[in-house]
Short mmCIF file of C-alpha atoms in Angstrom, two decimals:
data_model
loop_
_atom_site.label_atom_id
_atom_site.label_comp_id
_atom_site.label_asym_id
_atom_site.label_seq_id
_atom_site.Cartn_x
_atom_site.Cartn_y
_atom_site.Cartn_z
CA MET A 82 -45.00 -28.51 -49.71
CA LYS A 83 -41.78 -28.62 -47.69
CA ILE A 84 -40.55 -25.39 -46.17
CA ALA A 85 -37.36 -24.96 -44.16
CA ILE A 86 -36.85 -21.78 -42.13
CA SER A 87 -33.39 -20.66 -41.06
CA GLY A 88 -31.57 -17.50 -40.00
CA LYS A 89 -29.51 -16.09 -37.15
CA GLY A 90 -30.67 -16.75 -33.60
CA GLY A 91 -33.25 -14.21 -32.46
CA VAL A 92 -34.42 -13.00 -35.88
CA GLY A 93 -37.87 -14.54 -35.57
CA LYS A 94 -37.68 -17.95 -37.27
CA THR A 95 -40.04 -19.52 -34.77
CA LEU A 96 -42.61 -16.75 -35.06
CA LEU A 97 -42.69 -17.13 -38.84
CA ALA A 98 -42.77 -20.95 -38.63
CA SER A 99 -45.67 -20.82 -36.18
CA LEU A 100 -47.70 -18.28 -38.13
CA LEU A 101 -47.13 -20.12 -41.41
CA ALA A 102 -48.16 -23.41 -39.79
CA LYS A 103 -51.31 -21.73 -38.49
CA THR A 104 -52.11 -20.16 -41.84
CA PHE A 105 -51.68 -23.43 -43.75
CA ALA A 106 -53.74 -25.31 -41.16
CA GLU A 107 -56.55 -22.74 -41.25
CA SER A 108 -56.57 -23.02 -45.04
CA GLY A 109 -57.29 -26.73 -44.78
CA TYR A 110 -53.83 -28.19 -45.24
CA SER A 111 -52.56 -30.99 -43.09
CA VAL A 112 -49.51 -29.49 -41.38
CA LEU A 113 -46.54 -31.06 -39.65
CA ALA A 114 -44.34 -28.53 -37.84
CA ILE A 115 -40.84 -29.63 -36.88
CA ASP A 116 -38.82 -27.97 -34.15
CA ALA A 117 -35.23 -28.69 -35.18
CA ASP A 118 -33.61 -25.85 -33.23
CA PRO A 119 -32.79 -26.65 -29.60
CA ASP A 120 -32.62 -22.91 -28.87
CA THR A 121 -36.28 -22.27 -29.68
CA ASN A 122 -39.58 -23.46 -28.42
CA LEU A 123 -41.99 -23.94 -31.28
CA ALA A 124 -44.42 -25.74 -28.98
CA SER A 125 -44.82 -22.79 -26.67
CA THR A 126 -45.16 -20.31 -29.55
CA LEU A 127 -47.80 -22.54 -31.15
CA GLY A 128 -49.70 -22.47 -27.87
CA PHE A 129 -49.32 -26.15 -26.97
CA PRO A 130 -50.28 -26.74 -23.34
CA HIS A 131 -47.30 -27.83 -21.19
CA PRO A 132 -44.59 -27.48 -23.84
CA GLU A 133 -41.97 -28.23 -21.20
CA LYS A 134 -43.34 -31.76 -20.90
CA ILE A 135 -42.77 -32.68 -24.55
CA THR A 136 -39.82 -35.08 -24.81
CA PRO A 137 -37.77 -34.42 -27.93
CA VAL A 138 -37.10 -37.41 -30.17
CA SER A 139 -33.37 -37.28 -29.39
CA GLY A 140 -34.24 -37.69 -25.71
CA MET A 141 -36.41 -40.77 -26.24
CA LYS A 142 -33.67 -43.12 -25.17
CA GLU A 143 -35.56 -46.36 -25.70
CA LEU A 144 -36.76 -45.33 -29.12
CA VAL A 145 -33.25 -44.32 -30.17
CA GLU A 146 -31.77 -47.55 -28.83
CA GLU A 147 -34.48 -49.73 -30.36
CA ARG A 148 -34.29 -48.20 -33.80
CA THR A 149 -30.52 -47.88 -34.05
CA GLN A 150 -30.02 -51.21 -32.29
CA THR A 151 -27.74 -49.74 -29.69
CA GLY A 152 -28.03 -49.70 -25.92
CA PRO A 153 -26.68 -51.80 -23.07
CA ARG A 154 -28.25 -55.08 -24.14
CA ARG A 155 -27.05 -54.89 -27.71
CA GLY A 156 -23.34 -54.82 -27.04
CA THR A 157 -21.32 -51.98 -28.44
CA GLY A 158 -19.39 -51.13 -31.51
CA PHE A 159 -22.02 -50.86 -34.21
CA PHE A 160 -25.45 -49.55 -34.84
CA LYS A 161 -27.99 -49.46 -37.62
CA LEU A 162 -27.32 -46.61 -40.04
CA ASN A 163 -30.74 -46.74 -41.70
CA PRO A 164 -33.19 -47.09 -38.84
CA ARG A 165 -36.90 -47.46 -39.49
CA VAL A 166 -38.64 -44.10 -38.97
CA ASP A 167 -41.81 -44.07 -41.08
CA ASP A 168 -44.12 -44.68 -38.10
CA ILE A 169 -42.45 -42.09 -35.84
CA PRO A 170 -44.26 -38.94 -37.03
CA ASP A 171 -47.67 -40.40 -36.29
CA LYS A 172 -46.78 -42.16 -33.06
CA TYR A 173 -44.64 -39.46 -31.49
CA SER A 174 -46.02 -36.16 -32.70
CA GLN A 175 -48.26 -33.94 -30.59
CA GLN A 176 -51.35 -32.26 -31.97
CA HIS A 177 -52.92 -28.90 -31.14
CA ASN A 178 -55.30 -26.69 -33.15
CA GLY A 179 -54.95 -28.96 -36.16
CA ILE A 180 -51.15 -28.74 -36.26
CA LYS A 181 -48.96 -31.78 -35.72
CA LEU A 182 -45.68 -31.02 -33.99
CA MET A 183 -42.46 -32.97 -33.65
CA VAL A 184 -39.61 -31.76 -31.46
CA MET A 185 -36.30 -33.14 -32.66
CA GLY A 186 -33.90 -32.13 -29.89
CA GLN A 187 -30.15 -31.90 -30.35
CA LEU A 188 -29.26 -32.43 -33.96
CA LYS A 189 -25.54 -32.43 -34.41
CA ARG A 190 -24.16 -30.69 -37.41
CA GLY A 191 -22.47 -32.13 -40.44
CA GLY A 192 -18.80 -31.54 -40.95
CA SER A 193 -16.69 -34.61 -41.37
CA GLY A 194 -19.44 -36.99 -40.37
CA CYS A 195 -20.44 -37.20 -36.78
CA TYR A 196 -22.11 -40.48 -36.01
CA CYS A 197 -24.04 -41.22 -32.92
CA PRO A 198 -27.31 -43.05 -32.49
CA GLU A 199 -29.49 -39.98 -31.86
CA ASN A 200 -28.11 -38.17 -34.86
CA THR A 201 -28.54 -41.14 -37.14
CA LEU A 202 -32.17 -41.44 -36.11
CA LEU A 203 -32.86 -37.72 -36.47
CA GLN A 204 -31.19 -37.57 -39.87
CA ALA A 205 -33.23 -40.54 -41.08
CA LEU A 206 -36.35 -38.90 -39.68
CA ILE A 207 -35.74 -35.59 -41.44
CA THR A 208 -35.05 -37.41 -44.68
CA HIS A 209 -38.32 -39.29 -44.29
CA LEU A 210 -40.31 -36.17 -43.40
CA LEU A 211 -39.01 -34.32 -46.42
CA LEU A 212 -39.18 -37.13 -48.96
CA ALA A 213 -42.06 -39.36 -47.97
CA ARG A 214 -44.69 -37.37 -46.06
CA ASP A 215 -47.40 -35.64 -48.00
CA GLU A 216 -48.33 -32.98 -45.46
CA VAL A 217 -47.13 -29.44 -45.54
CA VAL A 218 -43.91 -29.80 -43.53
CA ILE A 219 -42.50 -26.69 -41.86
CA LEU A 220 -39.02 -27.10 -40.45
CA ASP A 221 -37.82 -24.52 -37.89
CA MET A 222 -34.03 -24.86 -38.08
CA GLU A 223 -30.82 -23.47 -36.70
CA ALA A 224 -28.51 -21.37 -38.84
CA GLY A 225 -26.45 -24.50 -39.40
CA ILE A 226 -28.44 -26.22 -42.11
CA GLU A 227 -25.82 -28.81 -43.08
CA HIS A 228 -27.94 -31.66 -41.75
CA LEU A 229 -30.38 -31.16 -44.58
CA GLY A 230 -27.79 -32.91 -46.72
CA ARG A 231 -27.55 -33.44 -50.44
CA GLY A 232 -30.15 -36.17 -50.51
CA THR A 233 -32.91 -34.15 -48.91
CA ALA A 234 -32.12 -30.65 -50.15
CA LYS A 235 -33.92 -31.35 -53.42
CA ALA A 236 -37.13 -32.05 -51.53
CA VAL A 237 -37.19 -28.61 -49.92
CA ASP A 238 -39.55 -26.42 -51.94
CA LYS A 239 -38.33 -23.27 -50.26
CA LEU A 240 -35.61 -22.43 -47.80
CA ILE A 241 -36.69 -19.21 -46.11
CA VAL A 242 -33.93 -17.21 -44.47
CA VAL A 243 -35.29 -14.73 -41.95
CA VAL A 244 -33.29 -11.50 -41.71
CA GLU A 245 -33.64 -8.38 -39.60
CA PRO A 246 -32.09 -4.98 -40.20
CA GLY A 247 -28.68 -5.72 -38.62
CA ARG A 248 -25.29 -6.75 -39.96
CA ARG A 249 -24.98 -10.04 -38.04
CA SER A 250 -28.23 -11.36 -39.45
CA LEU A 251 -26.97 -10.55 -42.96
CA GLU A 252 -23.66 -12.30 -42.31
CA THR A 253 -25.58 -15.36 -41.19
CA ALA A 254 -27.85 -15.13 -44.26
CA HIS A 255 -24.81 -15.19 -46.54
CA LYS A 256 -23.36 -18.17 -44.63
CA ILE A 257 -26.66 -20.03 -44.98
CA ASP A 258 -26.83 -19.23 -48.67
CA LYS A 259 -23.35 -20.65 -49.14
CA LEU A 260 -24.16 -23.80 -47.15
CA ALA A 261 -27.39 -24.20 -49.12
CA ARG A 262 -25.58 -24.04 -52.45
CA ASP A 263 -23.00 -26.51 -51.17
CA ILE A 264 -25.74 -29.09 -50.61
CA GLY A 265 -27.52 -28.29 -53.86
CA LEU A 266 -30.41 -26.32 -52.42
CA GLN A 267 -31.33 -23.46 -54.71
CA ASN A 268 -34.87 -22.38 -53.82
CA ILE A 269 -33.84 -19.76 -51.31
CA ALA A 270 -35.91 -16.73 -50.40
CA MET A 271 -35.65 -14.06 -47.73
CA VAL A 272 -38.21 -12.74 -45.29
CA GLY A 273 -37.44 -9.44 -43.55
CA ASN A 274 -38.55 -9.19 -39.92
CA LYS A 275 -38.72 -6.40 -37.29
CA ILE A 276 -39.19 -3.81 -40.01
CA ARG A 277 -39.71 -0.36 -38.47
CA SER A 278 -39.59 1.80 -41.55
CA HIS A 279 -39.38 1.81 -45.29
CA SER A 280 -35.64 2.44 -45.01
CA ASP A 281 -35.28 -0.85 -43.06
CA GLU A 282 -36.81 -2.62 -46.05
CA GLU A 283 -34.54 -0.82 -48.48
CA PHE A 284 -31.51 -1.62 -46.32
CA LEU A 285 -32.29 -5.35 -46.49
CA ILE A 286 -33.02 -5.33 -50.22
CA SER A 287 -29.84 -3.45 -51.06
CA SER A 288 -27.76 -5.63 -48.70
CA LEU A 289 -28.99 -8.85 -50.29
CA PRO A 290 -28.99 -8.12 -54.01
CA GLY A 291 -30.34 -10.82 -56.27
CA PHE A 292 -32.38 -12.51 -53.55
CA GLU A 293 -36.12 -13.02 -53.71
CA PHE A 294 -37.99 -11.44 -50.79
CA LEU A 295 -41.24 -13.16 -49.87
CA GLY A 296 -42.30 -10.36 -47.53
CA PHE A 297 -41.45 -7.92 -44.77
CA ILE A 298 -42.91 -8.47 -41.32
CA PRO A 299 -43.35 -5.23 -39.41
CA TYR A 300 -42.03 -4.61 -35.91
CA ASP A 301 -45.11 -4.37 -33.73
CA GLN A 302 -44.97 -3.30 -30.10
CA ALA A 303 -48.22 -5.25 -29.56
CA LEU A 304 -46.28 -8.50 -30.09
CA VAL A 305 -43.56 -7.46 -27.63
CA ASP A 306 -46.19 -6.47 -25.07
CA ALA A 307 -48.04 -9.76 -25.50
CA ASP A 308 -44.76 -11.61 -24.98
CA LEU A 309 -43.89 -9.74 -21.80
CA ALA A 310 -47.42 -10.23 -20.45
CA ASN A 311 -47.20 -13.95 -21.32
CA ARG A 312 -50.21 -13.72 -23.62
CA PRO A 313 -50.41 -15.84 -26.79
CA LEU A 314 -48.21 -14.34 -29.50
CA LEU A 315 -49.89 -15.60 -32.62
CA ASP A 316 -53.00 -13.42 -32.44
CA SER A 317 -51.33 -10.42 -30.88
CA SER A 318 -50.65 -8.42 -34.03
CA GLN A 319 -53.10 -8.27 -36.91
CA GLN A 320 -50.59 -6.55 -39.17
CA ILE A 321 -48.08 -9.36 -38.64
CA VAL A 322 -50.76 -11.99 -39.28
CA ASN A 323 -51.71 -10.20 -42.50
CA GLU A 324 -48.15 -10.06 -43.74
CA VAL A 325 -47.59 -13.77 -43.03
CA ARG A 326 -50.75 -14.45 -45.04
CA ASN A 327 -49.12 -12.60 -47.96
CA ILE A 328 -46.01 -14.73 -47.51
CA TYR A 329 -48.20 -17.84 -47.54
CA GLN A 330 -49.77 -16.69 -50.83
CA ALA A 331 -46.33 -15.99 -52.28
CA LEU A 332 -45.26 -19.54 -51.33
CA LEU A 333 -48.30 -21.03 -53.04
CA SER A 334 -47.77 -18.99 -56.22
CA SER A 335 -44.10 -19.88 -56.29
CA ALA A 336 -44.97 -23.60 -55.92
CA GLN A 337 -47.45 -23.33 -58.80
CA VAL A 338 -44.87 -21.70 -61.03
CA GLN A 339 -42.42 -24.51 -60.26
CA ALA A 340 -45.05 -27.18 -60.90
CA ARG A 341 -45.70 -25.89 -64.41
CA MET B 156 -10.28 -15.43 -14.62
CA LYS B 157 -12.45 -17.64 -16.82
CA ILE B 158 -15.76 -16.24 -18.01
CA ALA B 159 -18.31 -18.11 -20.13
CA ILE B 160 -21.12 -16.16 -21.79
CA SER B 161 -24.31 -17.86 -22.89
CA GLY B 162 -27.93 -17.03 -23.67
CA LYS B 163 -30.52 -17.29 -26.43
CA GLY B 164 -29.43 -16.44 -29.96
CA GLY B 165 -29.67 -12.72 -30.66
CA VAL B 166 -29.64 -11.46 -27.07
CA GLY B 167 -26.21 -9.86 -27.37
CA LYS B 168 -23.69 -12.44 -26.09
CA THR B 169 -21.09 -11.40 -28.64
CA LEU B 170 -21.44 -7.70 -27.88
CA LEU B 171 -20.90 -8.35 -24.17
CA ALA B 172 -18.01 -10.77 -24.82
CA SER B 173 -16.30 -8.22 -27.07
CA LEU B 174 -16.74 -5.29 -24.72
CA LEU B 175 -15.58 -7.31 -21.72
CA ALA B 176 -12.52 -8.50 -23.66
CA LYS B 177 -11.75 -4.90 -24.57
CA THR B 178 -12.23 -3.67 -21.01
CA PHE B 179 -9.96 -6.37 -19.53
CA ALA B 180 -7.33 -5.74 -22.22
CA GLU B 181 -7.38 -1.98 -21.65
CA SER B 182 -6.96 -2.60 -17.93
CA GLY B 183 -3.71 -4.46 -18.60
CA TYR B 184 -4.91 -8.06 -18.52
CA SER B 185 -3.78 -10.60 -21.07
CA VAL B 186 -7.00 -11.67 -22.76
CA LEU B 187 -7.91 -14.72 -24.80
CA ALA B 188 -11.33 -14.47 -26.42
CA ILE B 189 -12.89 -17.69 -27.70
CA ASP B 190 -15.61 -17.78 -30.32
CA ALA B 191 -17.41 -21.04 -29.57
CA ASP B 192 -20.70 -20.16 -31.26
CA PRO B 193 -20.84 -20.88 -34.99
CA ASP B 194 -23.77 -18.47 -35.28
CA THR B 195 -21.79 -15.41 -34.20
CA ASN B 196 -18.79 -13.55 -35.41
CA LEU B 197 -16.68 -12.42 -32.50
CA ALA B 198 -13.83 -11.51 -34.87
CA SER B 199 -15.89 -8.99 -36.77
CA THR B 200 -17.38 -7.46 -33.61
CA LEU B 201 -13.87 -7.15 -32.13
CA GLY B 202 -12.84 -5.28 -35.27
CA PHE B 203 -10.41 -7.87 -36.63
CA PRO B 204 -9.51 -7.09 -40.24
CA HIS B 205 -10.79 -9.76 -42.69
CA PRO B 206 -12.70 -11.88 -40.16
CA GLU B 207 -14.01 -14.01 -43.03
CA LYS B 208 -10.48 -15.25 -43.66
CA ILE B 209 -9.99 -16.73 -40.19
CA THR B 210 -10.13 -20.53 -40.39
CA PRO B 211 -11.83 -22.02 -37.34
CA VAL B 212 -9.92 -24.75 -35.51
CA SER B 213 -12.52 -27.34 -36.48
CA GLY B 214 -11.83 -26.52 -40.13
CA MET B 215 -8.05 -26.97 -39.86
CA LYS B 216 -8.17 -30.42 -41.37
CA GLU B 217 -4.47 -31.20 -41.11
CA LEU B 218 -4.26 -30.04 -37.53
CA VAL B 219 -7.28 -32.14 -36.56
CA GLU B 220 -5.92 -35.18 -38.38
CA GLU B 221 -2.42 -34.79 -36.98
CA ARG B 222 -3.52 -34.35 -33.38
CA THR B 223 -6.23 -36.97 -33.32
CA GLN B 224 -4.17 -39.34 -35.49
CA THR B 225 -6.91 -39.73 -38.02
CA GLY B 226 -6.94 -39.02 -41.74
CA PRO B 227 -6.42 -41.07 -44.89
CA ARG B 228 -2.85 -42.15 -44.18
CA ARG B 229 -3.56 -43.35 -40.67
CA GLY B 230 -6.08 -46.01 -41.53
CA THR B 231 -9.48 -45.85 -39.94
CA GLY B 232 -11.25 -47.12 -36.92
CA PHE B 233 -9.62 -45.29 -34.07
CA PHE B 234 -8.31 -41.93 -33.06
CA LYS B 235 -6.56 -40.34 -30.12
CA LEU B 236 -9.00 -39.28 -27.41
CA ASN B 237 -6.54 -37.02 -25.58
CA PRO B 238 -4.81 -35.06 -28.31
CA ARG B 239 -2.03 -32.59 -27.52
CA VAL B 240 -3.43 -29.05 -27.51
CA ASP B 241 -1.25 -26.92 -25.23
CA ASP B 242 0.58 -25.23 -28.12
CA ILE B 243 -2.56 -24.52 -30.16
CA PRO B 244 -3.66 -21.26 -28.49
CA ASP B 245 -0.36 -19.57 -29.20
CA LYS B 246 0.18 -20.99 -32.67
CA TYR B 247 -3.31 -20.63 -34.02
CA SER B 248 -4.80 -17.58 -32.36
CA GLN B 249 -5.09 -14.21 -34.05
CA GLN B 250 -4.22 -10.96 -32.29
CA HIS B 251 -5.72 -7.49 -32.62
CA ASN B 252 -5.70 -4.52 -30.23
CA GLY B 253 -4.07 -6.64 -27.54
CA ILE B 254 -6.75 -9.34 -27.64
CA LYS B 255 -5.96 -12.90 -28.68
CA LEU B 256 -8.79 -14.63 -30.47
CA MET B 257 -9.49 -18.27 -31.23
CA VAL B 258 -12.41 -19.33 -33.40
CA MET B 259 -13.50 -22.86 -32.57
CA GLY B 260 -15.98 -23.65 -35.33
CA GLN B 261 -18.61 -26.33 -35.06
CA LEU B 262 -18.61 -27.78 -31.58
CA LYS B 263 -21.06 -30.61 -31.35
CA ARG B 264 -23.14 -30.85 -28.26
CA GLY B 265 -23.06 -33.42 -25.55
CA GLY B 266 -25.90 -35.84 -25.18
CA SER B 267 -24.97 -39.48 -25.21
CA GLY B 268 -21.41 -38.83 -26.30
CA CYS B 269 -20.78 -37.81 -29.85
CA TYR B 270 -17.24 -38.64 -30.93
CA CYS B 271 -15.58 -37.33 -33.98
CA PRO B 272 -12.05 -36.01 -34.46
CA GLU B 273 -12.95 -32.30 -34.57
CA ASN B 274 -15.07 -32.52 -31.45
CA THR B 275 -12.42 -34.43 -29.55
CA LEU B 276 -9.84 -31.79 -30.39
CA LEU B 277 -12.15 -28.87 -29.54
CA GLN B 278 -13.19 -30.45 -26.24
CA ALA B 279 -9.56 -31.02 -25.29
CA LEU B 280 -8.79 -27.45 -26.28
CA ILE B 281 -11.58 -25.95 -24.19
CA THR B 282 -10.50 -28.06 -21.23
CA HIS B 283 -6.95 -26.80 -21.65
CA LEU B 284 -8.01 -23.16 -22.05
CA LEU B 285 -10.10 -23.28 -18.90
CA LEU B 286 -7.76 -25.31 -16.71
CA ALA B 287 -4.23 -24.49 -17.80
CA ARG B 288 -4.08 -21.01 -19.30
CA ASP B 289 -3.46 -18.08 -17.01
CA GLU B 290 -4.97 -15.34 -19.17
CA VAL B 291 -8.41 -13.92 -18.75
CA VAL B 292 -10.38 -16.32 -20.95
CA ILE B 293 -13.72 -15.13 -22.32
CA LEU B 294 -15.81 -17.82 -23.96
CA ASP B 295 -18.66 -16.71 -26.25
CA MET B 296 -20.91 -19.78 -26.31
CA GLU B 297 -24.15 -21.09 -27.69
CA ALA B 298 -27.14 -21.68 -25.45
CA GLY B 299 -26.15 -25.34 -25.39
CA ILE B 300 -23.40 -25.33 -22.77
CA GLU B 301 -23.18 -29.09 -22.28
CA HIS B 302 -19.70 -29.22 -23.81
CA LEU B 303 -18.29 -27.41 -20.83
CA GLY B 304 -18.58 -30.76 -19.07
CA ARG B 305 -18.16 -31.73 -15.44
CA GLY B 306 -14.39 -31.60 -15.55
CA THR B 307 -14.15 -28.03 -16.75
CA ALA B 308 -17.23 -26.47 -15.16
CA LYS B 309 -15.32 -25.99 -11.89
CA ALA B 310 -12.78 -23.81 -13.68
CA VAL B 311 -15.39 -21.32 -14.86
CA ASP B 312 -15.35 -18.37 -12.48
CA LYS B 313 -18.59 -17.01 -13.82
CA LEU B 314 -21.17 -18.19 -16.31
CA ILE B 315 -22.93 -15.07 -17.54
CA VAL B 316 -26.35 -15.62 -19.08
CA VAL B 317 -27.45 -12.67 -21.20
CA VAL B 318 -31.19 -12.02 -21.16
CA GLU B 319 -33.40 -9.46 -22.85
CA PRO B 320 -36.94 -8.46 -21.93
CA GLY B 321 -38.72 -11.29 -23.77
CA ARG B 322 -40.15 -14.66 -22.75
CA ARG B 323 -38.00 -16.82 -25.06
CA SER B 324 -34.77 -15.43 -23.65
CA LEU B 325 -36.02 -16.25 -20.15
CA GLU B 326 -36.96 -19.79 -21.19
CA THR B 327 -33.45 -20.24 -22.56
CA ALA B 328 -31.95 -18.76 -19.36
CA HIS B 329 -33.80 -21.35 -17.29
CA LYS B 330 -32.65 -24.15 -19.61
CA ILE B 331 -29.04 -22.95 -19.31
CA ASP B 332 -29.34 -22.73 -15.54
CA LYS B 333 -30.55 -26.33 -15.42
CA LEU B 334 -27.77 -27.53 -17.74
CA ALA B 335 -25.21 -25.63 -15.65
CA ARG B 336 -26.38 -27.26 -12.43
CA ASP B 337 -26.32 -30.67 -14.13
CA ILE B 338 -22.61 -30.26 -14.84
CA GLY B 339 -21.83 -28.78 -11.43
CA LEU B 340 -21.47 -25.16 -12.47
CA GLN B 341 -22.89 -22.88 -9.82
CA ASN B 342 -21.38 -19.44 -10.38
CA ILE B 343 -24.15 -18.19 -12.61
CA ALA B 344 -25.08 -14.55 -13.04
CA MET B 345 -27.38 -12.67 -15.37
CA VAL B 346 -26.81 -9.59 -17.49
CA GLY B 347 -29.85 -7.80 -18.86
CA ASN B 348 -29.52 -6.37 -22.37
CA LYS B 349 -31.63 -4.10 -24.62
CA ILE B 350 -33.09 -2.36 -21.57
CA ARG B 351 -35.40 0.47 -22.66
CA SER B 352 -36.92 1.42 -19.35
CA HIS B 353 -36.87 0.81 -15.64
CA SER B 354 -39.83 -1.54 -16.06
CA ASP B 355 -37.74 -3.73 -18.40
CA GLU B 356 -35.24 -4.11 -15.58
CA GLU B 357 -37.96 -4.93 -13.08
CA PHE B 358 -39.48 -7.42 -15.47
CA LEU B 359 -36.18 -9.32 -15.72
CA ILE B 360 -35.51 -9.21 -11.98
CA SER B 361 -38.99 -10.44 -11.10
CA SER B 362 -38.87 -13.13 -13.81
CA LEU B 363 -35.56 -14.53 -12.57
CA PRO B 364 -35.91 -14.49 -8.79
CA GLY B 365 -32.87 -15.52 -6.80
CA PHE B 366 -30.39 -14.80 -9.60
CA GLU B 367 -27.53 -12.35 -9.30
CA PHE B 368 -27.63 -9.58 -11.90
CA LEU B 369 -24.24 -8.16 -12.84
CA GLY B 370 -25.74 -5.26 -14.76
CA PHE B 371 -28.28 -3.96 -17.23
CA ILE B 372 -27.08 -2.82 -20.64
CA PRO B 373 -29.29 -0.13 -22.13
CA TYR B 374 -30.84 -0.28 -25.59
CA ASP B 375 -29.09 2.45 -27.56
CA GLN B 376 -30.18 3.46 -31.05
CA ALA B 377 -26.59 4.67 -31.64
CA LEU B 378 -25.44 1.04 -31.62
CA VAL B 379 -28.14 -0.02 -34.07
CA ASP B 380 -27.28 2.90 -36.35
CA ALA B 381 -23.56 2.07 -36.22
CA ASP B 382 -24.38 -1.53 -37.12
CA LEU B 383 -26.54 -0.57 -40.10
CA ALA B 384 -23.91 1.91 -41.31
CA ASN B 385 -21.23 -0.79 -40.90
CA ARG B 386 -19.27 1.34 -38.43
CA PRO B 387 -17.38 -0.28 -35.51
CA LEU B 388 -19.82 -1.26 -32.77
CA LEU B 389 -17.61 -1.22 -29.73
CA ASP B 390 -17.16 2.54 -29.49
CA SER B 391 -20.60 3.46 -30.78
CA SER B 392 -22.36 3.88 -27.44
CA GLN B 393 -20.72 5.48 -24.43
CA GLN B 394 -23.55 4.45 -22.11
CA ILE B 395 -23.14 0.79 -23.13
CA VAL B 396 -19.35 0.99 -22.66
CA ASN B 397 -19.90 2.49 -19.19
CA GLU B 398 -22.30 -0.23 -18.15
CA VAL B 399 -19.94 -2.98 -19.33
CA ARG B 400 -17.23 -1.31 -17.23
CA ASN B 401 -19.53 -1.68 -14.22
CA ILE B 402 -20.03 -5.35 -15.09
CA TYR B 403 -16.26 -5.76 -15.32
CA GLN B 404 -15.90 -4.22 -11.83
CA ALA B 405 -18.61 -6.52 -10.51
CA LEU B 406 -16.74 -9.53 -11.92
CA LEU B 407 -13.51 -8.44 -10.23
CA SER B 408 -15.22 -7.89 -6.87
CA SER B 409 -16.97 -11.21 -7.11
CA ALA B 410 -13.65 -12.97 -7.87
CA GLN B 411 -12.05 -11.26 -4.85
CA VAL B 412 -14.85 -12.40 -2.56
CA GLN B 413 -14.42 -15.96 -3.82
CA ALA B 414 -10.64 -15.84 -3.31
CA ARG B 415 -11.02 -14.91 0.33
#
């Protein structure tokens, strides 16, 4: 199963990605978590020791140069547009608590075609991860999802857009929905986060008519306190863990329906 | 005065940028506000009518093609690396309540040099805005500030990093500080946001030792309520407006000290 998670900065994409990765892993799935948002730190949320020491793929200069055939010794002016990437996930991912993690680094966005060696490698890598790997792949992404691209959008079983009760997160959700349709990605579902009351839930449902909601994650002061005290986040709130388990079940059911 | 505002997604960069723009404008300054974060909507926060109809500069295909000498009729293979931009702010900015606004669109980040026509034009434009314009320029940026670059970093009077009481926003603040130093930008100051108690303030101060704090913006339910009810944000909380006025005064004093 391939799950991409997007939404406005600060809504809680990384928390959901981490808890889903943990839930799938604990249920016996082989899980590959991908940090594709330079503004988050999936490694630290997943509890990896020394997350600051993980070099993102885009920063592995020699790897980028070798695979795209660029670099000082290669001359300039051209590089390989379809670099080999199939061995990268196993060689360059980190592992902790049964979860494999890859940190992508700076992925430049689509638009009129922005070519540079790092981007070419990362794009090829994402394509490979989505199309050719048979793990559960969980992609923690920026709001700009254009780099999924037409070729890989089909492979995404579910694009989850995380929203919180606030106008800007809804605006971003609508932008993402539009981008997703532009690249042919239709399996979109929402997850509400930081829900303080039933009226928060109703606000989100009525603001996003026609969208499937996989669940509503409650606001829990215990999580905020754990964060401020620098304690691990993932076990800090049982009610959040429970709700993510429901979301996990909803994802499995939805995949079964599609497989029929 | 040139002010750049950065920080983790969701911390409140756009709110601060908007309120500072308003405060400078009301004090008689000519203000140019720049939306350089594709994940925000400075136009809607500033109360511009029909913000969804504003075309970002990166999306003005003809302008990009004309200035960078690319496009179907020009052939391929090269484009102008120093396009003319000095007339763009006046021709292509929108105005509302005495504030000029430019929306940049997708600015690709630095790294090993990512060249494409849109990026070249946007980079040239940011350089021009920072070095050659004599308005107060307020730049609402992503956490990735690499595109400020060595040449323009000197022109930034203050890089404000917005932080909230939460570990991830601190991690991002440290990343931004490192990036800023890498490009020679030293006038960095923090603004705390979503402050619920004195201990939130102390938490931020003790977590970011040695950093100047320009102010602490309180959490105010009135702002959240205004947002959910789709009412204008900027006048919704008098205590937030007052604190941003203090930050504005601190910026002026700091500029005077530097001028001496």
